[in-house]
Coordinates of C-alpha atoms in Angstrom, one line a residue:
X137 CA -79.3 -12.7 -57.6
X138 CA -77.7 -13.6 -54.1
X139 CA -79.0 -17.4 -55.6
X140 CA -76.9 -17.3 -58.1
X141 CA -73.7 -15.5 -56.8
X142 CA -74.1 -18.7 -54.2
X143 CA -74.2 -21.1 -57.1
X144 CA -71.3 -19.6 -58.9
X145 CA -69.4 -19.6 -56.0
X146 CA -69.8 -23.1 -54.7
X147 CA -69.4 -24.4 -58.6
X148 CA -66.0 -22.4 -58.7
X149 CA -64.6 -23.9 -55.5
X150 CA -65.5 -27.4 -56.2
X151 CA -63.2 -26.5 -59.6
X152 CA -60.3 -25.6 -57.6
X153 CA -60.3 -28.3 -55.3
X154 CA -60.6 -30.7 -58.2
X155 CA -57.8 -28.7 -59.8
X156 CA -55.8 -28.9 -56.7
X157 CA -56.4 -32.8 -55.9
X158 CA -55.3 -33.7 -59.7
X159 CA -52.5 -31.0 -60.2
X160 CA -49.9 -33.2 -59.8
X161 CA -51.5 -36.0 -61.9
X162 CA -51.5 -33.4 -64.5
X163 CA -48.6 -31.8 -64.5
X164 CA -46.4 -35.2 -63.9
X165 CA -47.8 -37.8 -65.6
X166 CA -50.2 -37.1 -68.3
X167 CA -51.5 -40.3 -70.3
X168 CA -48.5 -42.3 -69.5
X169 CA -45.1 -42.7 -71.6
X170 CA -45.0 -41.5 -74.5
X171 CA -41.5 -40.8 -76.8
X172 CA -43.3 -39.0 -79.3
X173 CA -43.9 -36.4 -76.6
X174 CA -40.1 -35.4 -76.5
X175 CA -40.8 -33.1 -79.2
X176 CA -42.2 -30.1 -80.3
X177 CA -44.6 -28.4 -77.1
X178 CA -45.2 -32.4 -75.9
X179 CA -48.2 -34.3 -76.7
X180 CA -50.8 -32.5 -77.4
X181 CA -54.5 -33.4 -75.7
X182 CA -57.8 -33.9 -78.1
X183 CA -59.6 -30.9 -78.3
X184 CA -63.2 -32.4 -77.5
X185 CA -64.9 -33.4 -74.1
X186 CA -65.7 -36.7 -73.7
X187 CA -69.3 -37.4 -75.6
X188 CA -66.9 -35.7 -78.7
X189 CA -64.3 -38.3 -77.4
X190 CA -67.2 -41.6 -78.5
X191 CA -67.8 -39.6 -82.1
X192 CA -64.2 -39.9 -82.9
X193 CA -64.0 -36.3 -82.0
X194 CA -66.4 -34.6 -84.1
X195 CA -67.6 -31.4 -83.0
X196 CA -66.6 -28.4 -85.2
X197 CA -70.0 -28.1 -86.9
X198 CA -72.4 -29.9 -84.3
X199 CA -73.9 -29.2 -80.7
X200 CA -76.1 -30.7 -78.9
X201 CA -78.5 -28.4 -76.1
X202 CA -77.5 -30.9 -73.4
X203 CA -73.6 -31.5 -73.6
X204 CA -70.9 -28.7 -73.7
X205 CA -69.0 -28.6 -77.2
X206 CA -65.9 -26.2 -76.5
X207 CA -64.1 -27.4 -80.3
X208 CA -66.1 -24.6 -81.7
X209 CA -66.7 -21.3 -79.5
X210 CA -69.5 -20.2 -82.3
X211 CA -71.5 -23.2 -81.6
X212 CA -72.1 -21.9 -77.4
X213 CA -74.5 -19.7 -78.9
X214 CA -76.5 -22.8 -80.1
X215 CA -77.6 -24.2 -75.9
X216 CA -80.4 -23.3 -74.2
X217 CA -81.4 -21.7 -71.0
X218 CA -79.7 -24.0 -68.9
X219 CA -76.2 -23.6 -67.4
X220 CA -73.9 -26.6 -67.7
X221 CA -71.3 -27.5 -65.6
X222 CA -69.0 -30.3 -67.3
X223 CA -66.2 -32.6 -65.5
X224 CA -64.2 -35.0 -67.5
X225 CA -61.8 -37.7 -66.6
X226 CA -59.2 -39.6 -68.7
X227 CA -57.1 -42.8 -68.7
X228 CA -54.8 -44.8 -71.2
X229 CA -53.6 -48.4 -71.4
X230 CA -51.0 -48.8 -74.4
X231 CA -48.4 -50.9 -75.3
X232 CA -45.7 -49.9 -77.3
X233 CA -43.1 -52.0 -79.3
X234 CA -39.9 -51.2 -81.7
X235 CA -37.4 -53.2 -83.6
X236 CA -34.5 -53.0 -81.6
X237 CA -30.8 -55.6 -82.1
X238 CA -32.6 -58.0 -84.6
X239 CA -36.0 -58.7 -82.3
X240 CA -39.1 -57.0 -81.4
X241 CA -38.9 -55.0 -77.9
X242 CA -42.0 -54.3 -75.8
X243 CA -43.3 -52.2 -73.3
X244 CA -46.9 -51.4 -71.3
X245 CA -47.9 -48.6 -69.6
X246 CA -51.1 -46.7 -67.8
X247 CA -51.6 -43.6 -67.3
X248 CA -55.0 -41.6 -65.8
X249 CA -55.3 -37.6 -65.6
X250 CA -57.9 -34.9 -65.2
X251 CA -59.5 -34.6 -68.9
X252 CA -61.4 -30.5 -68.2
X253 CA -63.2 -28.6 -65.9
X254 CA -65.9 -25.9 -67.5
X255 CA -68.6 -23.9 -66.9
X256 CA -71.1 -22.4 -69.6
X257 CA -74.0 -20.5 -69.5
X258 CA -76.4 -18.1 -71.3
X259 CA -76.2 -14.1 -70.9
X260 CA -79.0 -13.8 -73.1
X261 CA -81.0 -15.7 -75.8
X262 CA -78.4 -15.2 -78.2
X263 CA -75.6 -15.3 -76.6
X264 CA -73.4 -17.4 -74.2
X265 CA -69.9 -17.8 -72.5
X266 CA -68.0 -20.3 -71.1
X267 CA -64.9 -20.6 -68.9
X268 CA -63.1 -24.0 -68.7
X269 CA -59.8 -25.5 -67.8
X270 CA -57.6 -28.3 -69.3
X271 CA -54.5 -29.9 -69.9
X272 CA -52.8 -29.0 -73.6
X273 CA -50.3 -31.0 -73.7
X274 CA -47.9 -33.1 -71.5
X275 CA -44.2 -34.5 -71.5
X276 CA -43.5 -38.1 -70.2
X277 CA -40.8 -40.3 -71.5
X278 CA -37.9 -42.0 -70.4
X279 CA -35.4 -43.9 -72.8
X280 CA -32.4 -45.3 -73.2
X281 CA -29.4 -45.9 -76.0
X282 CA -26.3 -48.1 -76.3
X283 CA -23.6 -47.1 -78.9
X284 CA -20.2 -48.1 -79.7
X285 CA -17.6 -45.0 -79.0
X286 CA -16.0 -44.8 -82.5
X287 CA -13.6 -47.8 -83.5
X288 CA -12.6 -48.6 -79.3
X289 CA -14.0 -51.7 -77.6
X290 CA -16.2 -49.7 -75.2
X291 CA -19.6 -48.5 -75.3
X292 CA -21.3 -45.5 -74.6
X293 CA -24.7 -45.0 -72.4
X294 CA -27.7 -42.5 -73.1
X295 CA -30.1 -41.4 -70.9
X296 CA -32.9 -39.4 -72.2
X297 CA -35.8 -37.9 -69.4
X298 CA -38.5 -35.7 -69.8
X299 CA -41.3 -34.1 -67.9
X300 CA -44.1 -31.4 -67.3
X301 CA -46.8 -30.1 -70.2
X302 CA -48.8 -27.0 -70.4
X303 CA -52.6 -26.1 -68.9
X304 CA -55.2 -24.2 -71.1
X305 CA -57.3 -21.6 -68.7
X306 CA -60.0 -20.1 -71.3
X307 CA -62.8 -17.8 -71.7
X308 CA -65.4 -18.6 -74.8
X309 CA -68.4 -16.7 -76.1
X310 CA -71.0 -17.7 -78.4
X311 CA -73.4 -15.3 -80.6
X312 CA -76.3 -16.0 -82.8
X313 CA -76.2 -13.9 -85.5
X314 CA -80.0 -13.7 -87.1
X315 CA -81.9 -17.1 -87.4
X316 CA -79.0 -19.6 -88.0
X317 CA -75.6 -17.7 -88.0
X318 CA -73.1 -18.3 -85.4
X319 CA -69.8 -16.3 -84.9
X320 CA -67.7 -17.0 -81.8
X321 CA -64.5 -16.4 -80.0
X322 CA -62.2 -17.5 -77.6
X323 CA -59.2 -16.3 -75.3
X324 CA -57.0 -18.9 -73.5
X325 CA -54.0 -18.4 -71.2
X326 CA -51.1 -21.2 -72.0
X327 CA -49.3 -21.7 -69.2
X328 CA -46.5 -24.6 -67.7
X329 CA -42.8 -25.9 -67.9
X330 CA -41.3 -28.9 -69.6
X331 CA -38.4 -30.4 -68.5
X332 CA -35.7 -32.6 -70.3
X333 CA -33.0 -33.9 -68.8
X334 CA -30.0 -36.1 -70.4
X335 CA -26.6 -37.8 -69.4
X336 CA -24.4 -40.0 -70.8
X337 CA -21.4 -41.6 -70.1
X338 CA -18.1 -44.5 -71.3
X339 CA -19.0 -48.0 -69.9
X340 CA -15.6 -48.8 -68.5
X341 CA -16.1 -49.1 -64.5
X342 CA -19.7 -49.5 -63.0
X343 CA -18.3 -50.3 -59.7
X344 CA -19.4 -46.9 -57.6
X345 CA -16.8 -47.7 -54.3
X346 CA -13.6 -47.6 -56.9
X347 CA -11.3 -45.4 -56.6
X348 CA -11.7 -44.1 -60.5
X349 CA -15.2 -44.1 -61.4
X350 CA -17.0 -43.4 -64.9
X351 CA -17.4 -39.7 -65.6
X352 CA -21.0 -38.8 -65.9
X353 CA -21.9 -35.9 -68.5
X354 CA -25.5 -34.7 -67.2
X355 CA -28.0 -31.9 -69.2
X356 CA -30.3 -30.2 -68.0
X357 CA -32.9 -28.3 -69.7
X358 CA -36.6 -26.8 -68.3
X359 CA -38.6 -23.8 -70.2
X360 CA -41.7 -22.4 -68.4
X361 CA -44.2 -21.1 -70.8
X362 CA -46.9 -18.4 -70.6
X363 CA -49.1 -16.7 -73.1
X364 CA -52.3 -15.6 -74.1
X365 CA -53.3 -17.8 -78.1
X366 CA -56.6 -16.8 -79.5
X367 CA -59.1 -19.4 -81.6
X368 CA -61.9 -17.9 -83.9
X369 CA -65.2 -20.5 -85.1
X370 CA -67.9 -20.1 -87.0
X371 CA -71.4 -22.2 -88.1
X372 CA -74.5 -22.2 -90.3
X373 CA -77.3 -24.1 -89.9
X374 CA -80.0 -23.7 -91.9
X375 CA -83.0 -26.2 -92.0
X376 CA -83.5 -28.7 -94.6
X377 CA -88.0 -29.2 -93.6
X378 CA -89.3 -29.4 -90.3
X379 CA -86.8 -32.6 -89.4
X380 CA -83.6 -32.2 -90.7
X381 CA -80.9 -29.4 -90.2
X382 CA -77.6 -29.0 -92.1
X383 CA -74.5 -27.7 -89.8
X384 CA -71.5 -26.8 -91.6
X385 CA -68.6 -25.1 -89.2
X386 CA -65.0 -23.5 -89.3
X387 CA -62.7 -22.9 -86.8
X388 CA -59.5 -20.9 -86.6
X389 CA -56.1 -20.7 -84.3
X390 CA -54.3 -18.3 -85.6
X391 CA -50.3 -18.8 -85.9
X392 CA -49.1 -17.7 -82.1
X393 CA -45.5 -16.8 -80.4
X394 CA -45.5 -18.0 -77.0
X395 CA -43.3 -16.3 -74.7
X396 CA -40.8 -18.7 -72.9
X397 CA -38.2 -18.6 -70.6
X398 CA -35.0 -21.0 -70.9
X399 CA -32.9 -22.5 -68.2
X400 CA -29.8 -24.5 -69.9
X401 CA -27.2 -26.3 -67.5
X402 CA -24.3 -28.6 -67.8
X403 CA -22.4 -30.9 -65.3
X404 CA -20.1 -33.3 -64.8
X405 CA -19.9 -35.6 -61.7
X406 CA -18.9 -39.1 -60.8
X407 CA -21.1 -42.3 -61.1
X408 CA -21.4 -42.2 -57.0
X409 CA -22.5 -39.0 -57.3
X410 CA -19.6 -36.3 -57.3
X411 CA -19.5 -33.5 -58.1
X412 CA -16.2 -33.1 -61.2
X413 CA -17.0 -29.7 -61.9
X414 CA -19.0 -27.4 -61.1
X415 CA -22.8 -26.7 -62.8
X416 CA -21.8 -24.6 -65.9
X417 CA -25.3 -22.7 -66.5
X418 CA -25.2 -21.8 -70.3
X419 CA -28.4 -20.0 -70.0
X420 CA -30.6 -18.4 -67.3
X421 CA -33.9 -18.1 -67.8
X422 CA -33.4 -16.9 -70.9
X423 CA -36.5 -14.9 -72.8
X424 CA -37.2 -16.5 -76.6
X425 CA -40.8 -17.3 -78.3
X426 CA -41.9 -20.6 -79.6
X427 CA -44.3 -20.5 -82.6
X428 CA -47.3 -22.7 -82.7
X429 CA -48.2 -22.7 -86.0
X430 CA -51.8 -22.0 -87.1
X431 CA -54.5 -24.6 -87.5
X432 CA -57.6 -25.0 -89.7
X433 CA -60.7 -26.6 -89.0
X434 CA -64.1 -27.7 -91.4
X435 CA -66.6 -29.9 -90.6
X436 CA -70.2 -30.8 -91.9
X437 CA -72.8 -32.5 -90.7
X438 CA -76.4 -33.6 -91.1
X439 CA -79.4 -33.6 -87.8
X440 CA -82.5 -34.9 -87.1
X441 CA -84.1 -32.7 -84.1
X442 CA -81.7 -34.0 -81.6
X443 CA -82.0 -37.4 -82.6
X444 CA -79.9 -38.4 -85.2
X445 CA -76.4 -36.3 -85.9
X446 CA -73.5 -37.6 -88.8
X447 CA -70.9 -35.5 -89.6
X448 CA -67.3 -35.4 -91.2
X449 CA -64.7 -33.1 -89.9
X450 CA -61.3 -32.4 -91.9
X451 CA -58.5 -30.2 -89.9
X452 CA -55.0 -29.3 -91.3
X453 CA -52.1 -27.7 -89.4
X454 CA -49.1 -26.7 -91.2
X455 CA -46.3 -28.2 -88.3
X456 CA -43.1 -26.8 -90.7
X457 CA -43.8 -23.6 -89.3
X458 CA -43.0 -24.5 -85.9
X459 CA -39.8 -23.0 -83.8
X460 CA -38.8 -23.9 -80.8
X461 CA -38.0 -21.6 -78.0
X462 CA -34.1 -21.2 -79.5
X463 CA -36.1 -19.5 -82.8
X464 CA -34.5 -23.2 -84.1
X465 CA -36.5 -25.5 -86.8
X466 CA -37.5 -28.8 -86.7
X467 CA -37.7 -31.9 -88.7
X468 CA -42.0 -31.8 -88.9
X469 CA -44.0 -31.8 -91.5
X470 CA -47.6 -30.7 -92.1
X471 CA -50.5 -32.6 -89.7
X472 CA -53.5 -33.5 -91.3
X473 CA -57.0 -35.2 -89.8
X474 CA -60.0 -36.3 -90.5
X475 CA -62.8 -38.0 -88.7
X476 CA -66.4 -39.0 -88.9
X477 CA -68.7 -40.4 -86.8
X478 CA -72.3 -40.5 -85.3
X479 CA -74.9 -39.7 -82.3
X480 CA -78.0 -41.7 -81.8
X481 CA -80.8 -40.8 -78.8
X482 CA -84.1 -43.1 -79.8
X483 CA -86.5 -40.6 -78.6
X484 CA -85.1 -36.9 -77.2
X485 CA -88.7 -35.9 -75.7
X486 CA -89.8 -39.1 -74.5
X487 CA -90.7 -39.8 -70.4
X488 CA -89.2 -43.8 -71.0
X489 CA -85.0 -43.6 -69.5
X490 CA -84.0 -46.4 -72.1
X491 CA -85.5 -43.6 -75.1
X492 CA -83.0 -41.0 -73.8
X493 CA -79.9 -42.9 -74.2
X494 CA -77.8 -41.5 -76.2
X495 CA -75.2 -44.3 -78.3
X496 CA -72.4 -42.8 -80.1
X497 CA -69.7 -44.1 -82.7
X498 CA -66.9 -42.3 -84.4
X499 CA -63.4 -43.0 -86.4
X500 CA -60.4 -41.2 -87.1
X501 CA -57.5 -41.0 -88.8
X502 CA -54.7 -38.7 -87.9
X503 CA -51.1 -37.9 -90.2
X504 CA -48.9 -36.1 -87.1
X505 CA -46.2 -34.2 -87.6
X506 CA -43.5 -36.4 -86.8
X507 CA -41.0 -37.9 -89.3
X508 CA -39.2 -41.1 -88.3
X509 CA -36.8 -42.8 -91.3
X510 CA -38.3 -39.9 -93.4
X511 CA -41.7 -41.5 -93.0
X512 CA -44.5 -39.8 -91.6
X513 CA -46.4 -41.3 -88.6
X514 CA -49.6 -42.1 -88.4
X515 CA -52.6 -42.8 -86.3
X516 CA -56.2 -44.6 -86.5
X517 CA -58.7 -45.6 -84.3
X518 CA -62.1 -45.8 -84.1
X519 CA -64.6 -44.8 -80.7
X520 CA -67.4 -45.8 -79.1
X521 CA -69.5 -44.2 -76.2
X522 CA -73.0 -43.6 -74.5
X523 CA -74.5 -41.3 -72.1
X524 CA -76.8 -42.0 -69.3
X525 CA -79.3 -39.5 -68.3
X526 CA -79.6 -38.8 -64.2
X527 CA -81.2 -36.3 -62.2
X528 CA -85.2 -35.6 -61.3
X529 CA -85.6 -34.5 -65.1
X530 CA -82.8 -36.3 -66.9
X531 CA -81.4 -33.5 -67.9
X532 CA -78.3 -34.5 -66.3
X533 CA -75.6 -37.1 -67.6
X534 CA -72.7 -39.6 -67.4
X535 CA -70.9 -39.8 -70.2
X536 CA -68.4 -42.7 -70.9
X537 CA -66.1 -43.2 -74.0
X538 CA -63.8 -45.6 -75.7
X539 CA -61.3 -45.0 -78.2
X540 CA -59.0 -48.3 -80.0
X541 CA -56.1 -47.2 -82.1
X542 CA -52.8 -47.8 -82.7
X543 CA -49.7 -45.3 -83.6
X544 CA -46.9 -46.0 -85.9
X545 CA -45.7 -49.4 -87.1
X546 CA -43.4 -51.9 -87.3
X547 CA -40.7 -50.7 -89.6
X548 CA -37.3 -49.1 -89.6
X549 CA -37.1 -47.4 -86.2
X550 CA -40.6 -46.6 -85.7
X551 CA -42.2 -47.0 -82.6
X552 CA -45.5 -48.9 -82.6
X553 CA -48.3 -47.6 -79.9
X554 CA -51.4 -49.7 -79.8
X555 CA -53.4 -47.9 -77.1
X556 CA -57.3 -48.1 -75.2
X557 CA -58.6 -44.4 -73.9
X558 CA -61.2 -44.5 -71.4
X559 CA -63.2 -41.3 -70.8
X560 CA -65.4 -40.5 -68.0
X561 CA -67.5 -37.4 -68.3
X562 CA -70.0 -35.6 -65.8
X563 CA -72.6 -32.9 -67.3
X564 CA -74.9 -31.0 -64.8
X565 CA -77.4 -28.7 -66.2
X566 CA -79.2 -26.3 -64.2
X567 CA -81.5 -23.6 -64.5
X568 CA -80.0 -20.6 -63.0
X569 CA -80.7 -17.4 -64.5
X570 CA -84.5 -17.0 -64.7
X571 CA -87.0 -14.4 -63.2
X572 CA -88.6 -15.7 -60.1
X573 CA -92.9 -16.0 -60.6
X574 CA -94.4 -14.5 -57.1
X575 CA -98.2 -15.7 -57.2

């Protein structure tokens, strides 16, 4: 036992120093700039680790013994003895373009951040729990707008800023109910601030050492978050013959209230700086709830003895329901998504390294929430990935992933994201629980 304790112990503290060296990675700069992440919570992070990530995120009615699969809590019951410790890593190139004064403006951008952290393993032969950490969502733009002030000859500047995102701390368990039901459930603390910021201001004198300078009206706005939002799962997999299995799954988030707290100020100083009058703080960390509204998850799939796995998942999430943390509604509509995709490993009990390479391909298409010109948006991309087996007995792995897809289009005032994901995943699987032999 004192093993173990050791094990958990060092395993824990490597998490937090990981935590601690990507923190502010996390919290400030998430997968780079994004306008679409002005509304609602932010933009929200994919659900799957990273061999999910190469399958176009598939993973609400298939698991694998080897890789950690936290889209469906039922499907924990489904590993084996070993204990899996699982690290993944994220980045984004994209460039984004939108019709702006009669011609085509365009942008790039990067961004990198920490993907998960988790832990799972067995308690018994039916059952198993897992504790993870990961980013939910994150809040990263910066824009800008010129428009005329009524029927005068001057112009008006708008500066739009926002920041921060929330963190996901949860605890999972798995059952296996009889030979080939799975029930499982899931409690996850929410937990962060976003921050938006805005001014604007009369382009009549940019020259900061006048005497009379333009008058700069500044907002600013930051809401920490903190709550407790439950998700529900559920699988059946009963065998075809002695090859094939059928996996159907379901998984649940029930419609939450997060509790938030609201900071609300106004000022107005001079373009050097200034201060006109003083900060006039409308309101004070002020208590209100947002609502996230629930979301419904089905997926299907056929496997060949950890071989072969192709599946289709379908998830729906009714976005009108959503109220910010001012109990006000917004402008989205219902978010719909479907993906399908596929796992390959030549031969899962062969000796040969080249056999136990696993080759994965996925595609999905996603209709978000957001309305622009009364349009919805939507996004489509296709994945690819592998994983490399390491360790004395291979049971270890590296997992990497690529995803190609492009956001919006080219119309109206759309904005256009054409983007490349890299994912980078570590699993370590270890036998830790098991009853020592003495001869």
């Amino acid at each position: 036992m004192l093993r173990i304790y050791k094990r958990i112990r060092q395993t824990l503290t490597h998490s937090l120093l990981a935590v601690a060296a990507t923190s502010p990675l996390v919290l400030g700069q998430g997968l780079g700039n994004s306008p679409y992440s002005a509304l609602g919570v932010g933009e929200l992070y994919s659900e799957g680790n990273i061999t999910n990530m190469g399958m176009g995120n598939l993973g609400v009615s298939n698991a694998s013994p080897f890789y950690l699969n936290m889209q469906n809590p039922a499907l924990l019951a489904r590993r084996s003895r070993f204990t899996v410790y699982e690290i993944g890593l994220m980045g984004q190139v994209k460039s984004l373009a939108q019709n702006l004064n009669g011609g085509v403006q365009n942008q790039r951008d990067f961004g990198a951040n920490l993907g998960y952290l988790a832990l799972a393993f067995p308690a018994n032969s039916r059952w198993s729990m897992a504790v993870s950490l990961r980013p939910y969502s994150y809040v990263n733009y910066n824009t800008r707008q010129y428009r005329p002030v009524g029927t005068t000859i001057y112009e008006a500047v708008y500066n739009y800023t926002g920041r921060g995102g929330l963190n996901k701390a949860s605890f999972a368990n798995g059952f296996r109910i009889g030979t080939n039901i799975y029930l499982g459930a899931e409690a996850a603390f929410l937990f962060g601030n976003i921050t938006n910021a805005s001014d604007s201001r009369v382009l009549i004198n940019d020259n900061t050492s006048a005497g009379e300078q333009d008058l700069l009206v500044s907002r600013f706005n930051r809401v920490n978050y903190s709550d407790v939002v439950w998700r529900l799962g559920a699988a059946w997999r009963p065998k075809l013959n002695e090859k094939w299995t059928l996996n159907v799954g379901a998984v649940l988030d029930p419609q939450t209230r997060i509790n938030g707290r609201q900071t609300d100020i106004y000022q107005q100083s001079s373009l050097g700086g200034q201060t006109v009058s003083a900060p006039d703080t409308i309101l004070n960390s002020s208590n209100g709830r947002v609502v996230l509204p629930s979301k419904m998850q089905f997926g299907i799939s056929l496997e060949k003895n950890n071989v072969f796995v192709a599946g289709v998942d379908i998830g729906y999430q009714p976005w009108g329901m959503f109220r910010t943390v001012s109990d006000v509604p917004t402008n989205f509509a219902s978010g719909l998504s479907v993906a399908t995709g596929m796992e390959y490993t030549p031969k899962a009990n062969s000796t040969r390294y080249r056999d136990l390479i696993t080759y994965r391909v996925g595609f999905q298409y996603n209709r978000m929430p957001y309305r622009v010109d009364g349009a919805q948006v939507n996004d489509v991309n296709g994945s690819i990935g592998l994983s490399l087996p390491l360790g004395a007995y291979l049971v270890n792995h590296i997992t990497i992933s690529a995803v190609g897809g492009q956001r919006g289009v080219l119309t109206g005032s759309q904005i256009r994201e054409q983007y490349i994901r890299i994912g980078l995943g570590f699993s370590f699987n270890d036998w830790w629980f098991r009853k020592q032999v003495v001869d």
